[in-house]
Structure formats: structure tokens, C-alpha cells
PDB file of C-alpha atoms in Angstrom:
ATOM      1  CA  MET A   1     -20.789  16.448  42.838  1.00 38.00           C
ATOM      2  CA  SER A   2     -21.142  12.912  43.493  1.00 42.00           C
ATOM      3  CA  SER A   3     -20.272  10.518  40.418  1.00 49.00           C
ATOM      4  CA  SER A   4     -23.389   8.827  41.066  1.00 78.00           C
ATOM      5  CA  ALA A   5     -26.388  11.308  40.204  1.00 88.00           C
ATOM      6  CA  GLN A   6     -29.632  10.379  41.850  1.00 94.00           C
ATOM      7  CA  ILE A   7     -31.302  13.267  40.035  1.00 97.00           C
ATOM      8  CA  ARG A   8     -30.700  14.047  36.276  1.00 97.00           C
ATOM      9  CA  ILE A   9     -32.941  16.787  34.429  1.00 97.00           C
ATOM     10  CA  ARG A  10     -32.127  17.098  30.826  1.00 97.00           C
ATOM     11  CA  ASP A  11     -33.507  19.996  28.568  1.00 97.00           C
ATOM     12  CA  LEU A  12     -36.851  20.094  30.709  1.00 98.00           C
ATOM     13  CA  HIS A  13     -39.851  22.132  29.235  1.00 97.00           C
ATOM     14  CA  LYS A  14     -43.127  23.144  30.919  1.00 97.00           C
ATOM     15  CA  SER A  15     -45.791  25.074  29.663  1.00 96.00           C
ATOM     16  CA  PHE A  16     -49.128  25.907  31.381  1.00 94.00           C
ATOM     17  CA  GLY A  17     -51.252  27.443  28.255  1.00 93.00           C
ATOM     18  CA  GLU A  18     -49.216  29.927  26.527  1.00 92.00           C
ATOM     19  CA  ASN A  19     -47.027  30.461  29.746  1.00 93.00           C
ATOM     20  CA  GLU A  20     -44.074  28.666  29.168  1.00 95.00           C
ATOM     21  CA  VAL A  21     -42.713  27.780  33.109  1.00 96.00           C
ATOM     22  CA  LEU A  22     -39.618  25.815  32.363  1.00 97.00           C
ATOM     23  CA  ARG A  23     -37.529  26.744  29.493  1.00 97.00           C
ATOM     24  CA  GLY A  24     -34.928  23.933  28.960  1.00 97.00           C
ATOM     25  CA  ILE A  25     -33.770  22.975  32.675  1.00 97.00           C
ATOM     26  CA  ASP A  26     -30.424  20.985  32.718  1.00 97.00           C
ATOM     27  CA  LEU A  27     -29.466  19.886  36.279  1.00 97.00           C
ATOM     28  CA  GLU A  28     -27.802  16.999  38.124  1.00 96.00           C
ATOM     29  CA  ILE A  29     -27.916  16.108  42.031  1.00 97.00           C
ATOM     30  CA  GLY A  30     -25.443  13.793  43.263  1.00 96.00           C
ATOM     31  CA  GLU A  31     -26.007  10.970  45.713  1.00 95.00           C
ATOM     32  CA  GLY A  32     -26.242  12.623  49.082  1.00 96.00           C
ATOM     33  CA  GLU A  33     -26.014  15.970  47.852  1.00 97.00           C
ATOM     34  CA  VAL A  34     -28.149  18.814  49.107  1.00 97.00           C
ATOM     35  CA  VAL A  35     -29.229  21.523  46.536  1.00 98.00           C
ATOM     36  CA  CYS A  36     -31.424  24.463  47.420  1.00 98.00           C
ATOM     37  CA  VAL A  37     -33.184  25.979  44.527  1.00 98.00           C
ATOM     38  CA  ILE A  38     -34.042  29.743  44.968  1.00 97.00           C
ATOM     39  CA  GLY A  39     -35.742  32.529  43.058  1.00 95.00           C
ATOM     40  CA  PRO A  40     -38.723  34.542  42.678  1.00 93.00           C
ATOM     41  CA  SER A  41     -42.270  33.713  42.535  1.00 90.00           C
ATOM     42  CA  GLY A  42     -43.239  32.418  39.123  1.00 90.00           C
ATOM     43  CA  SER A  43     -39.465  31.571  38.246  1.00 94.00           C
ATOM     44  CA  GLY A  44     -40.597  27.619  37.901  1.00 96.00           C
ATOM     45  CA  LYS A  45     -39.001  26.384  40.834  1.00 96.00           C
ATOM     46  CA  SER A  46     -41.946  24.143  42.326  1.00 95.00           C
ATOM     47  CA  THR A  47     -43.144  23.221  38.913  1.00 96.00           C
ATOM     48  CA  LEU A  48     -39.269  21.763  38.486  1.00 97.00           C
ATOM     49  CA  LEU A  49     -39.788  19.805  41.551  1.00 96.00           C
ATOM     50  CA  ARG A  50     -43.065  18.513  40.802  1.00 95.00           C
ATOM     51  CA  CYS A  51     -41.894  17.263  37.558  1.00 96.00           C
ATOM     52  CA  VAL A  52     -39.155  15.242  39.256  1.00 96.00           C
ATOM     53  CA  ASN A  53     -41.851  12.799  40.534  1.00 92.00           C
ATOM     54  CA  LEU A  54     -44.304  13.538  37.466  1.00 93.00           C
ATOM     55  CA  LEU A  55     -47.123  15.405  39.562  1.00 94.00           C
ATOM     56  CA  GLU A  56     -46.493  17.826  36.581  1.00 95.00           C
ATOM     57  CA  GLU A  57     -45.876  15.989  33.339  1.00 94.00           C
ATOM     58  CA  PRO A  58     -43.141  17.866  31.383  1.00 95.00           C
ATOM     59  CA  GLY A  59     -43.858  19.141  27.543  1.00 95.00           C
ATOM     60  CA  ARG A  60     -40.104  18.005  26.853  1.00 95.00           C
ATOM     61  CA  GLY A  61     -37.216  16.730  28.110  1.00 97.00           C
ATOM     62  CA  GLN A  62     -36.038  13.706  30.403  1.00 97.00           C
ATOM     63  CA  VAL A  63     -35.987  13.225  34.324  1.00 97.00           C
ATOM     64  CA  PHE A  64     -33.971  10.181  35.794  1.00 96.00           C
ATOM     65  CA  VAL A  65     -34.041   9.355  39.135  1.00 96.00           C
ATOM     66  CA  GLY A  66     -31.695   6.518  40.535  1.00 92.00           C
ATOM     67  CA  GLY A  67     -31.004   5.697  36.894  1.00 90.00           C
ATOM     68  CA  THR A  68     -34.882   5.134  36.024  1.00 94.00           C
ATOM     69  CA  GLU A  69     -36.153   7.680  33.340  1.00 95.00           C
ATOM     70  CA  VAL A  70     -39.370   9.100  35.241  1.00 95.00           C
ATOM     71  CA  THR A  71     -40.164  10.592  31.616  1.00 96.00           C
ATOM     72  CA  ASP A  72     -40.337   7.346  29.774  1.00 95.00           C
ATOM     73  CA  PRO A  73     -44.108   6.756  28.855  1.00 93.00           C
ATOM     74  CA  ASP A  74     -43.530   3.041  29.851  1.00 95.00           C
ATOM     75  CA  VAL A  75     -42.165   3.588  33.337  1.00 94.00           C
ATOM     76  CA  ASP A  76     -43.849   2.481  36.504  1.00 94.00           C
ATOM     77  CA  ILE A  77     -44.313   5.712  38.086  1.00 91.00           C
ATOM     78  CA  ASP A  78     -45.572   4.141  41.387  1.00 90.00           C
ATOM     79  CA  ALA A  79     -42.639   2.182  41.984  1.00 91.00           C
ATOM     80  CA  VAL A  80     -40.127   5.297  41.239  1.00 92.00           C
ATOM     81  CA  ARG A  81     -42.330   7.485  43.843  1.00 90.00           C
ATOM     82  CA  ARG A  82     -41.840   4.753  46.300  1.00 90.00           C
ATOM     83  CA  ARG A  83     -37.957   5.830  46.311  1.00 92.00           C
ATOM     84  CA  ILE A  84     -38.956   9.736  46.349  1.00 96.00           C
ATOM     85  CA  GLY A  85     -40.238  11.570  49.464  1.00 96.00           C
ATOM     86  CA  MET A  86     -41.861  14.852  49.178  1.00 95.00           C
ATOM     87  CA  VAL A  87     -43.064  17.514  51.607  1.00 95.00           C
ATOM     88  CA  PHE A  88     -45.049  20.019  50.715  1.00 92.00           C
ATOM     89  CA  GLN A  89     -46.044  23.670  51.881  1.00 90.00           C
ATOM     90  CA  GLN A  90     -49.249  22.317  53.386  1.00 89.00           C
ATOM     91  CA  PHE A  91     -48.964  19.100  55.233  1.00 89.00           C
ATOM     92  CA  ASN A  92     -51.595  17.141  53.888  1.00 90.00           C
ATOM     93  CA  LEU A  93     -52.217  14.978  56.853  1.00 96.00           C
ATOM     94  CA  PHE A  94     -55.443  13.088  57.248  1.00 95.00           C
ATOM     95  CA  PRO A  95     -57.294  14.982  59.904  1.00 96.00           C
ATOM     96  CA  HIS A  96     -59.302  11.734  61.265  1.00 97.00           C
ATOM     97  CA  LEU A  97     -56.060   9.822  61.756  1.00 97.00           C
ATOM     98  CA  THR A  98     -53.634  10.033  64.557  1.00 98.00           C
ATOM     99  CA  VAL A  99     -50.041  10.787  64.034  1.00 98.00           C
ATOM    100  CA  THR A 100     -49.183   7.185  64.107  1.00 98.00           C
ATOM    101  CA  GLU A 101     -51.878   6.129  61.785  1.00 97.00           C
ATOM    102  CA  ASN A 102     -50.755   8.887  59.255  1.00 97.00           C
ATOM    103  CA  LEU A 103     -47.397   7.217  59.153  1.00 97.00           C
ATOM    104  CA  THR A 104     -48.332   3.316  59.069  1.00 97.00           C
ATOM    105  CA  LEU A 105     -51.097   3.806  56.460  1.00 96.00           C
ATOM    106  CA  PRO A 106     -48.993   4.741  53.539  1.00 94.00           C
ATOM    107  CA  GLN A 107     -46.633   2.106  54.487  1.00 95.00           C
ATOM    108  CA  ARG A 108     -49.394  -0.879  54.654  1.00 95.00           C
ATOM    109  CA  ARG A 109     -51.075   0.272  51.484  1.00 93.00           C
ATOM    110  CA  VAL A 110     -48.226   1.319  49.429  1.00 91.00           C
ATOM    111  CA  LEU A 111     -45.165  -1.058  50.733  1.00 92.00           C
ATOM    112  CA  GLY A 112     -47.282  -3.875  51.968  1.00 93.00           C
ATOM    113  CA  ARG A 113     -45.729  -3.900  55.490  1.00 94.00           C
ATOM    114  CA  ASP A 114     -47.834  -5.617  58.120  1.00 96.00           C
ATOM    115  CA  LYS A 115     -49.055  -3.530  61.177  1.00 95.00           C
ATOM    116  CA  ALA A 116     -46.197  -4.374  63.452  1.00 97.00           C
ATOM    117  CA  ALA A 117     -43.572  -3.544  61.252  1.00 97.00           C
ATOM    118  CA  SER A 118     -45.235  -0.246  60.113  1.00 97.00           C
ATOM    119  CA  ALA A 119     -45.854   0.776  63.704  1.00 97.00           C
ATOM    120  CA  ARG A 120     -42.044   0.093  64.551  1.00 97.00           C
ATOM    121  CA  THR A 121     -41.143   2.199  61.512  1.00 97.00           C
ATOM    122  CA  ALA A 122     -43.264   4.970  62.420  1.00 97.00           C
ATOM    123  CA  ALA A 123     -42.088   5.082  65.939  1.00 98.00           C
ATOM    124  CA  GLU A 124     -38.558   5.121  64.729  1.00 97.00           C
ATOM    125  CA  ASN A 125     -39.419   8.304  62.092  1.00 97.00           C
ATOM    126  CA  LEU A 126     -41.265  10.065  65.160  1.00 97.00           C
ATOM    127  CA  ALA A 127     -38.328   9.820  67.157  1.00 97.00           C
ATOM    128  CA  ARG A 128     -35.877  11.256  64.321  1.00 96.00           C
ATOM    129  CA  VAL A 129     -38.313  14.353  64.148  1.00 96.00           C
ATOM    130  CA  GLY A 130     -38.335  14.758  68.023  1.00 96.00           C
ATOM    131  CA  LEU A 131     -42.645  13.840  68.146  1.00 97.00           C
ATOM    132  CA  SER A 132     -42.441  10.416  69.850  1.00 97.00           C
ATOM    133  CA  GLU A 133     -44.775  12.146  72.529  1.00 98.00           C
ATOM    134  CA  LYS A 134     -47.281  13.082  69.823  1.00 97.00           C
ATOM    135  CA  ALA A 135     -47.802   9.595  68.580  1.00 97.00           C
ATOM    136  CA  ASP A 136     -51.501   9.282  69.464  1.00 98.00           C
ATOM    137  CA  ALA A 137     -52.391  12.919  68.836  1.00 98.00           C
ATOM    138  CA  TYR A 138     -54.593  13.984  66.012  1.00 97.00           C
ATOM    139  CA  PRO A 139     -53.061  16.704  63.836  1.00 97.00           C
ATOM    140  CA  SER A 140     -55.649  19.225  65.036  1.00 96.00           C
ATOM    141  CA  ALA A 141     -53.609  18.960  68.286  1.00 97.00           C
ATOM    142  CA  LEU A 142     -50.432  20.005  66.701  1.00 97.00           C
ATOM    143  CA  SER A 143     -48.623  23.081  66.095  1.00 95.00           C
ATOM    144  CA  GLY A 144     -47.953  23.774  62.039  1.00 95.00           C
ATOM    145  CA  GLY A 145     -44.485  23.077  62.789  1.00 95.00           C
ATOM    146  CA  GLN A 146     -45.128  19.746  64.353  1.00 96.00           C
ATOM    147  CA  GLN A 147     -47.762  18.969  61.746  1.00 96.00           C
ATOM    148  CA  GLN A 148     -44.823  19.615  59.155  1.00 96.00           C
ATOM    149  CA  ARG A 149     -42.792  17.445  60.929  1.00 97.00           C
ATOM    150  CA  VAL A 150     -44.987  14.743  61.124  1.00 97.00           C
ATOM    151  CA  ALA A 151     -45.350  14.855  57.295  1.00 97.00           C
ATOM    152  CA  ILE A 152     -41.473  14.501  57.007  1.00 97.00           C
ATOM    153  CA  ALA A 153     -41.395  11.268  59.504  1.00 97.00           C
ATOM    154  CA  ARG A 154     -44.316  10.330  56.951  1.00 97.00           C
ATOM    155  CA  ALA A 155     -42.124  10.517  54.062  1.00 96.00           C
ATOM    156  CA  LEU A 156     -39.062   9.009  55.692  1.00 97.00           C
ATOM    157  CA  ALA A 157     -41.227   6.089  56.736  1.00 97.00           C
ATOM    158  CA  MET A 158     -41.211   5.185  53.409  1.00 95.00           C
ATOM    159  CA  GLY A 159     -37.473   4.566  53.002  1.00 95.00           C
ATOM    160  CA  PRO A 160     -36.945   7.320  50.158  1.00 96.00           C
ATOM    161  CA  GLN A 161     -33.506   7.476  48.079  1.00 95.00           C
ATOM    162  CA  VAL A 162     -34.475  11.123  47.551  1.00 97.00           C
ATOM    163  CA  MET A 163     -36.273  13.999  49.419  1.00 97.00           C
ATOM    164  CA  LEU A 164     -38.199  16.819  47.587  1.00 97.00           C
ATOM    165  CA  PHE A 165     -38.911  19.855  49.534  1.00 97.00           C
ATOM    166  CA  ASP A 166     -41.382  22.325  48.146  1.00 96.00           C
ATOM    167  CA  GLU A 167     -41.209  25.632  50.469  1.00 94.00           C
ATOM    168  CA  PRO A 168     -41.707  23.457  53.438  1.00 94.00           C
ATOM    169  CA  THR A 169     -41.628  26.399  56.044  1.00 94.00           C
ATOM    170  CA  SER A 170     -43.758  28.789  54.177  1.00 91.00           C
ATOM    171  CA  ALA A 171     -46.850  28.122  55.762  1.00 89.00           C
ATOM    172  CA  LEU A 172     -45.563  28.416  59.248  1.00 92.00           C
ATOM    173  CA  ASP A 173     -45.119  30.826  61.685  1.00 91.00           C
ATOM    174  CA  PRO A 174     -41.658  32.439  61.964  1.00 89.00           C
ATOM    175  CA  GLU A 175     -41.389  30.917  65.419  1.00 90.00           C
ATOM    176  CA  LEU A 176     -42.105  27.517  64.044  1.00 92.00           C
ATOM    177  CA  VAL A 177     -39.284  27.447  61.265  1.00 94.00           C
ATOM    178  CA  GLY A 178     -36.471  26.768  63.148  1.00 94.00           C
ATOM    179  CA  ASP A 179     -37.545  23.172  64.478  1.00 94.00           C
ATOM    180  CA  VAL A 180     -38.414  22.172  60.731  1.00 95.00           C
ATOM    181  CA  LEU A 181     -35.422  23.374  59.402  1.00 96.00           C
ATOM    182  CA  ALA A 182     -33.536  21.393  62.121  1.00 96.00           C
ATOM    183  CA  VAL A 183     -34.953  18.047  61.090  1.00 96.00           C
ATOM    184  CA  MET A 184     -34.016  19.065  57.588  1.00 96.00           C
ATOM    185  CA  ARG A 185     -30.502  19.651  58.590  1.00 96.00           C
ATOM    186  CA  MET A 186     -30.233  16.381  60.232  1.00 96.00           C
ATOM    187  CA  LEU A 187     -31.319  14.512  57.534  1.00 96.00           C
ATOM    188  CA  ALA A 188     -28.494  16.586  55.359  1.00 96.00           C
ATOM    189  CA  ASP A 189     -26.040  15.463  58.137  1.00 96.00           C
ATOM    190  CA  GLU A 190     -27.453  12.008  57.505  1.00 95.00           C
ATOM    191  CA  GLY A 191     -26.284  11.877  53.962  1.00 96.00           C
ATOM    192  CA  MET A 192     -29.896  12.202  52.594  1.00 97.00           C
ATOM    193  CA  THR A 193     -30.024  13.230  48.855  1.00 97.00           C
ATOM    194  CA  MET A 194     -32.157  16.543  49.034  1.00 98.00           C
ATOM    195  CA  MET A 195     -33.595  18.935  46.533  1.00 98.00           C
ATOM    196  CA  VAL A 196     -35.130  21.778  48.554  1.00 98.00           C
ATOM    197  CA  VAL A 197     -37.199  24.977  47.290  1.00 97.00           C
ATOM    198  CA  THR A 198     -36.855  27.692  49.418  1.00 95.00           C
ATOM    199  CA  HIS A 199     -36.547  31.204  50.274  1.00 91.00           C
ATOM    200  CA  GLU A 200     -34.887  30.401  53.832  1.00 93.00           C
ATOM    201  CA  MET A 201     -31.110  31.940  52.892  1.00 93.00           C
ATOM    202  CA  THR A 202     -29.639  31.015  56.064  1.00 92.00           C
ATOM    203  CA  PHE A 203     -30.699  27.094  55.621  1.00 94.00           C
ATOM    204  CA  ALA A 204     -29.253  27.348  52.468  1.00 95.00           C
ATOM    205  CA  ARG A 205     -26.021  29.004  52.883  1.00 94.00           C
ATOM    206  CA  GLU A 206     -25.534  26.794  56.011  1.00 94.00           C
ATOM    207  CA  VAL A 207     -26.836  23.240  54.792  1.00 96.00           C
ATOM    208  CA  ALA A 208     -26.649  23.142  50.725  1.00 97.00           C
ATOM    209  CA  ASP A 209     -23.752  21.817  49.048  1.00 97.00           C
ATOM    210  CA  ARG A 210     -25.286  23.859  45.832  1.00 98.00           C
ATOM    211  CA  VAL A 211     -27.414  26.698  45.199  1.00 98.00           C
ATOM    212  CA  VAL A 212     -29.334  26.920  42.055  1.00 98.00           C
ATOM    213  CA  PHE A 213     -31.200  30.343  41.219  1.00 97.00           C
ATOM    214  CA  MET A 214     -33.971  30.172  38.775  1.00 97.00           C
ATOM    215  CA  ASP A 215     -35.811  33.102  37.164  1.00 96.00           C
ATOM    216  CA  GLY A 216     -38.122  33.251  34.130  1.00 95.00           C
ATOM    217  CA  GLY A 217     -37.976  29.356  33.693  1.00 96.00           C
ATOM    218  CA  VAL A 218     -34.393  28.876  33.292  1.00 97.00           C
ATOM    219  CA  VAL A 219     -31.175  28.206  35.676  1.00 97.00           C
ATOM    220  CA  VAL A 220     -29.316  31.712  35.900  1.00 97.00           C
ATOM    221  CA  GLU A 221     -26.493  30.420  37.918  1.00 97.00           C
ATOM    222  CA  GLN A 222     -25.449  28.139  40.370  1.00 97.00           C
ATOM    223  CA  GLY A 223     -22.617  27.035  42.384  1.00 97.00           C
ATOM    224  CA  THR A 224     -21.597  26.904  46.134  1.00 97.00           C
ATOM    225  CA  PRO A 225     -23.685  28.895  48.691  1.00 96.00           C
ATOM    226  CA  GLU A 226     -20.499  31.329  48.983  1.00 96.00           C
ATOM    227  CA  GLN A 227     -20.588  31.703  45.321  1.00 96.00           C
ATOM    228  CA  VAL A 228     -24.356  32.245  44.457  1.00 96.00           C
ATOM    229  CA  ILE A 229     -25.452  33.885  47.856  1.00 95.00           C
ATOM    230  CA  GLY A 230     -22.299  35.542  48.895  1.00 93.00           C
ATOM    231  CA  ALA A 231     -21.042  36.694  45.781  1.00 94.00           C
ATOM    232  CA  PRO A 232     -23.618  36.362  43.172  1.00 95.00           C
ATOM    233  CA  ARG A 233     -22.235  37.041  39.457  1.00 96.00           C
ATOM    234  CA  HIS A 234     -25.686  37.912  37.723  1.00 96.00           C
ATOM    235  CA  GLU A 235     -27.775  40.977  38.351  1.00 95.00           C
ATOM    236  CA  ARG A 236     -30.875  38.927  38.663  1.00 95.00           C
ATOM    237  CA  THR A 237     -29.428  36.853  41.255  1.00 95.00           C
ATOM    238  CA  ARG A 238     -28.124  40.203  42.946  1.00 94.00           C
ATOM    239  CA  HIS A 239     -31.920  41.952  42.724  1.00 92.00           C
ATOM    240  CA  PHE A 240     -33.431  38.877  43.967  1.00 94.00           C
ATOM    241  CA  LEU A 241     -31.334  38.725  47.073  1.00 93.00           C
ATOM    242  CA  SER A 242     -31.725  42.386  47.680  1.00 89.00           C
ATOM    243  CA  ARG A 243     -35.661  41.991  47.629  1.00 83.00           C
ATOM    244  CA  LEU A 244     -35.182  39.398  50.413  1.00 80.00           C
ATOM    245  CA  LEU A 245     -33.543  42.120  52.547  1.00 65.00           C
ATOM    246  CA  ASP A 246     -36.503  44.641  51.392  1.00 69.00           C
ATOM    247  CA  PRO A 247     -39.543  42.959  52.502  1.00 63.00           C
ATOM    248  CA  ALA A 248     -42.097  45.892  51.661  1.00 65.00           C
ATOM    249  CA  MET A 249     -40.748  45.501  48.017  1.00 57.00           C
ATOM    250  CA  ALA A 250     -40.964  42.058  48.103  1.00 50.00           C
ATOM    251  CA  GLU A 251     -44.638  41.966  48.991  1.00 54.00           C
ATOM    252  CA  VAL A 252     -45.115  44.771  46.154  1.00 54.00           C
ATOM    253  CA  GLU A 253     -43.687  42.532  43.549  1.00 51.00           C
ATOM    254  CA  GLU A 254     -45.030  39.124  44.608  1.00 48.00           C
ATOM    255  CA  GLY A 255     -48.532  40.454  44.490  1.00 46.00           C
ATOM    256  CA  SER A 256     -47.951  41.166  40.735  1.00 43.00           C
ATOM    257  CA  SER A 257     -47.097  37.794  39.831  1.00 42.00           C
ATOM    258  CA  ASP A 258     -50.142  36.009  41.377  1.00 38.00           C
ATOM    259  CA  GLN A 259     -51.414  34.687  38.019  1.00 38.00           C
ATOM    260  CA  VAL A 260     -48.182  32.679  37.328  1.00 40.00           C
ATOM    261  CA  GLY A 261     -48.389  31.351  40.921  1.00 41.00           C
ATOM    262  CA  LYS A 262     -48.874  27.692  40.146  1.00 46.00           C
ATOM    263  CA  ALA A 263     -45.206  28.053  38.306  1.00 52.00           C
ATOM    264  CA  GLY A 264     -43.405  29.089  41.915  1.00 63.00           C
TER     265      GLY A 264
END
């Protein structure tokens, strides 16, 4: 890991009512590091990600991003969030705005950029995700994969130091997943610090510097992709990976944990 940690998580706890979703998470992500967080539904992966930019408020513990404590009651959370790009399962694009307008509006409102500068930045980032020709299109005219790439470009246009991805391909048809993962691979190659909650094991194996396996609100094991995916030490990890190879079993077990789906 890089000596300069972009994300530091210390003894993080989070409950929803009686359901304790995070049970003391400790994790660091170095500058330029790509960390994939894997685990079954309800294990706390998405909740952990959402705690990093305080979309969920932890019950106990500390989160630091770029040296700033996000969990400090006096923190300027809006200033911190400007350094964090987040891409969700759903694309959250404004349907009444064109692709370019979806990218320029946050820049102008949050960063105070003028119209010309925000348009230039929008064009640069649409080119990065391979969608320059869609600049004047509306979201309804795009495939799900294209909408997700626009969402990534929108996050990048804000100039983040860290990118968080919460199951970015889970809502996509299988044939559309590859283009989104290719953009994420490009960002990794460029040295972007990335924390990715995903079930895409091929992506995790090939792109991640480190894989973190969560279950029951704790980090069960972590290490290189070769260690965690290729030769897991814990039975819980082996069981999870075997379920991915047996979709029928996975569907039955996923259905049984719907009530804790928010914990992701």
C-alpha cells in the first residue's frame, strides 16, 4: 500500500435499528490503489461505501479522506464530497437535461465554474468514456451502459481525488457490462484511487491491487486478488466464491436476505 492513505477507516460501526450492519471495520486505501470489496448481499459492503462520504452516518468510528476526518461533527462535508466521486447502481441522470447539461450543471452549481469552462471539462470527460458523440443526447436515448458511463464522466468532471463505485454494473444487461468495466480499468491505469463494491470477479482479479471480502459486517480476509480469489484462506470466502459459480444456489440465498438488502 502507498504510504499516503487516501481513505482510512477506523473501528467503524453502523446499525439500522436492531440490525448491526458494520461491526468494527478497519481499512486503509493508499493513493492510486484500487480496492475491490466483495461479499454476499447484506454483508455491509454498500453501507461501508456510503459511510465514506457520509451518505450513511456511522454509529461509531472514524473515516478520513485525504487526511480530513469525514466523521468530525464540525467537518465541512460538502467540501469533502467535492473530492469524492461516487457512482451508484442506478445512474441518477436528470432525464430532462442533455448529456452535456448533466455534466455541466454540477460543475457550475457546486464548483462555481463558468459556462465555457464547465463545457470544456464536460467534453474532455465524455471523450474519456468514449461518448463524445452523445453530448447532445438525452438519457432516454442511451443504453444503460452508456448512461452509466455518462454518470462516471459526470463524477470525473468534478475533479475527484477518490472514486467510489457501488455495484456499478449490477443494473446492466450482461452485454453492456464490458464497456463500463473498460472505463473503470482505464481510470485504474491512470492512477485513480478507487474503492469498488462489485460482484465482477474477473475485474477484481485483473484490476484490483487488493480484494477485501466482507461477511456479516466484518472484514473476513483481504489481500491480493491471487490470495483472496485464487486461494482464499477462510471457509466463508470459499463458500461465497463457489456460490458465484452456481447461480441457482446464489438466487435462493440472495432471496433469503432481502430484508437486509439496504446493508448491501
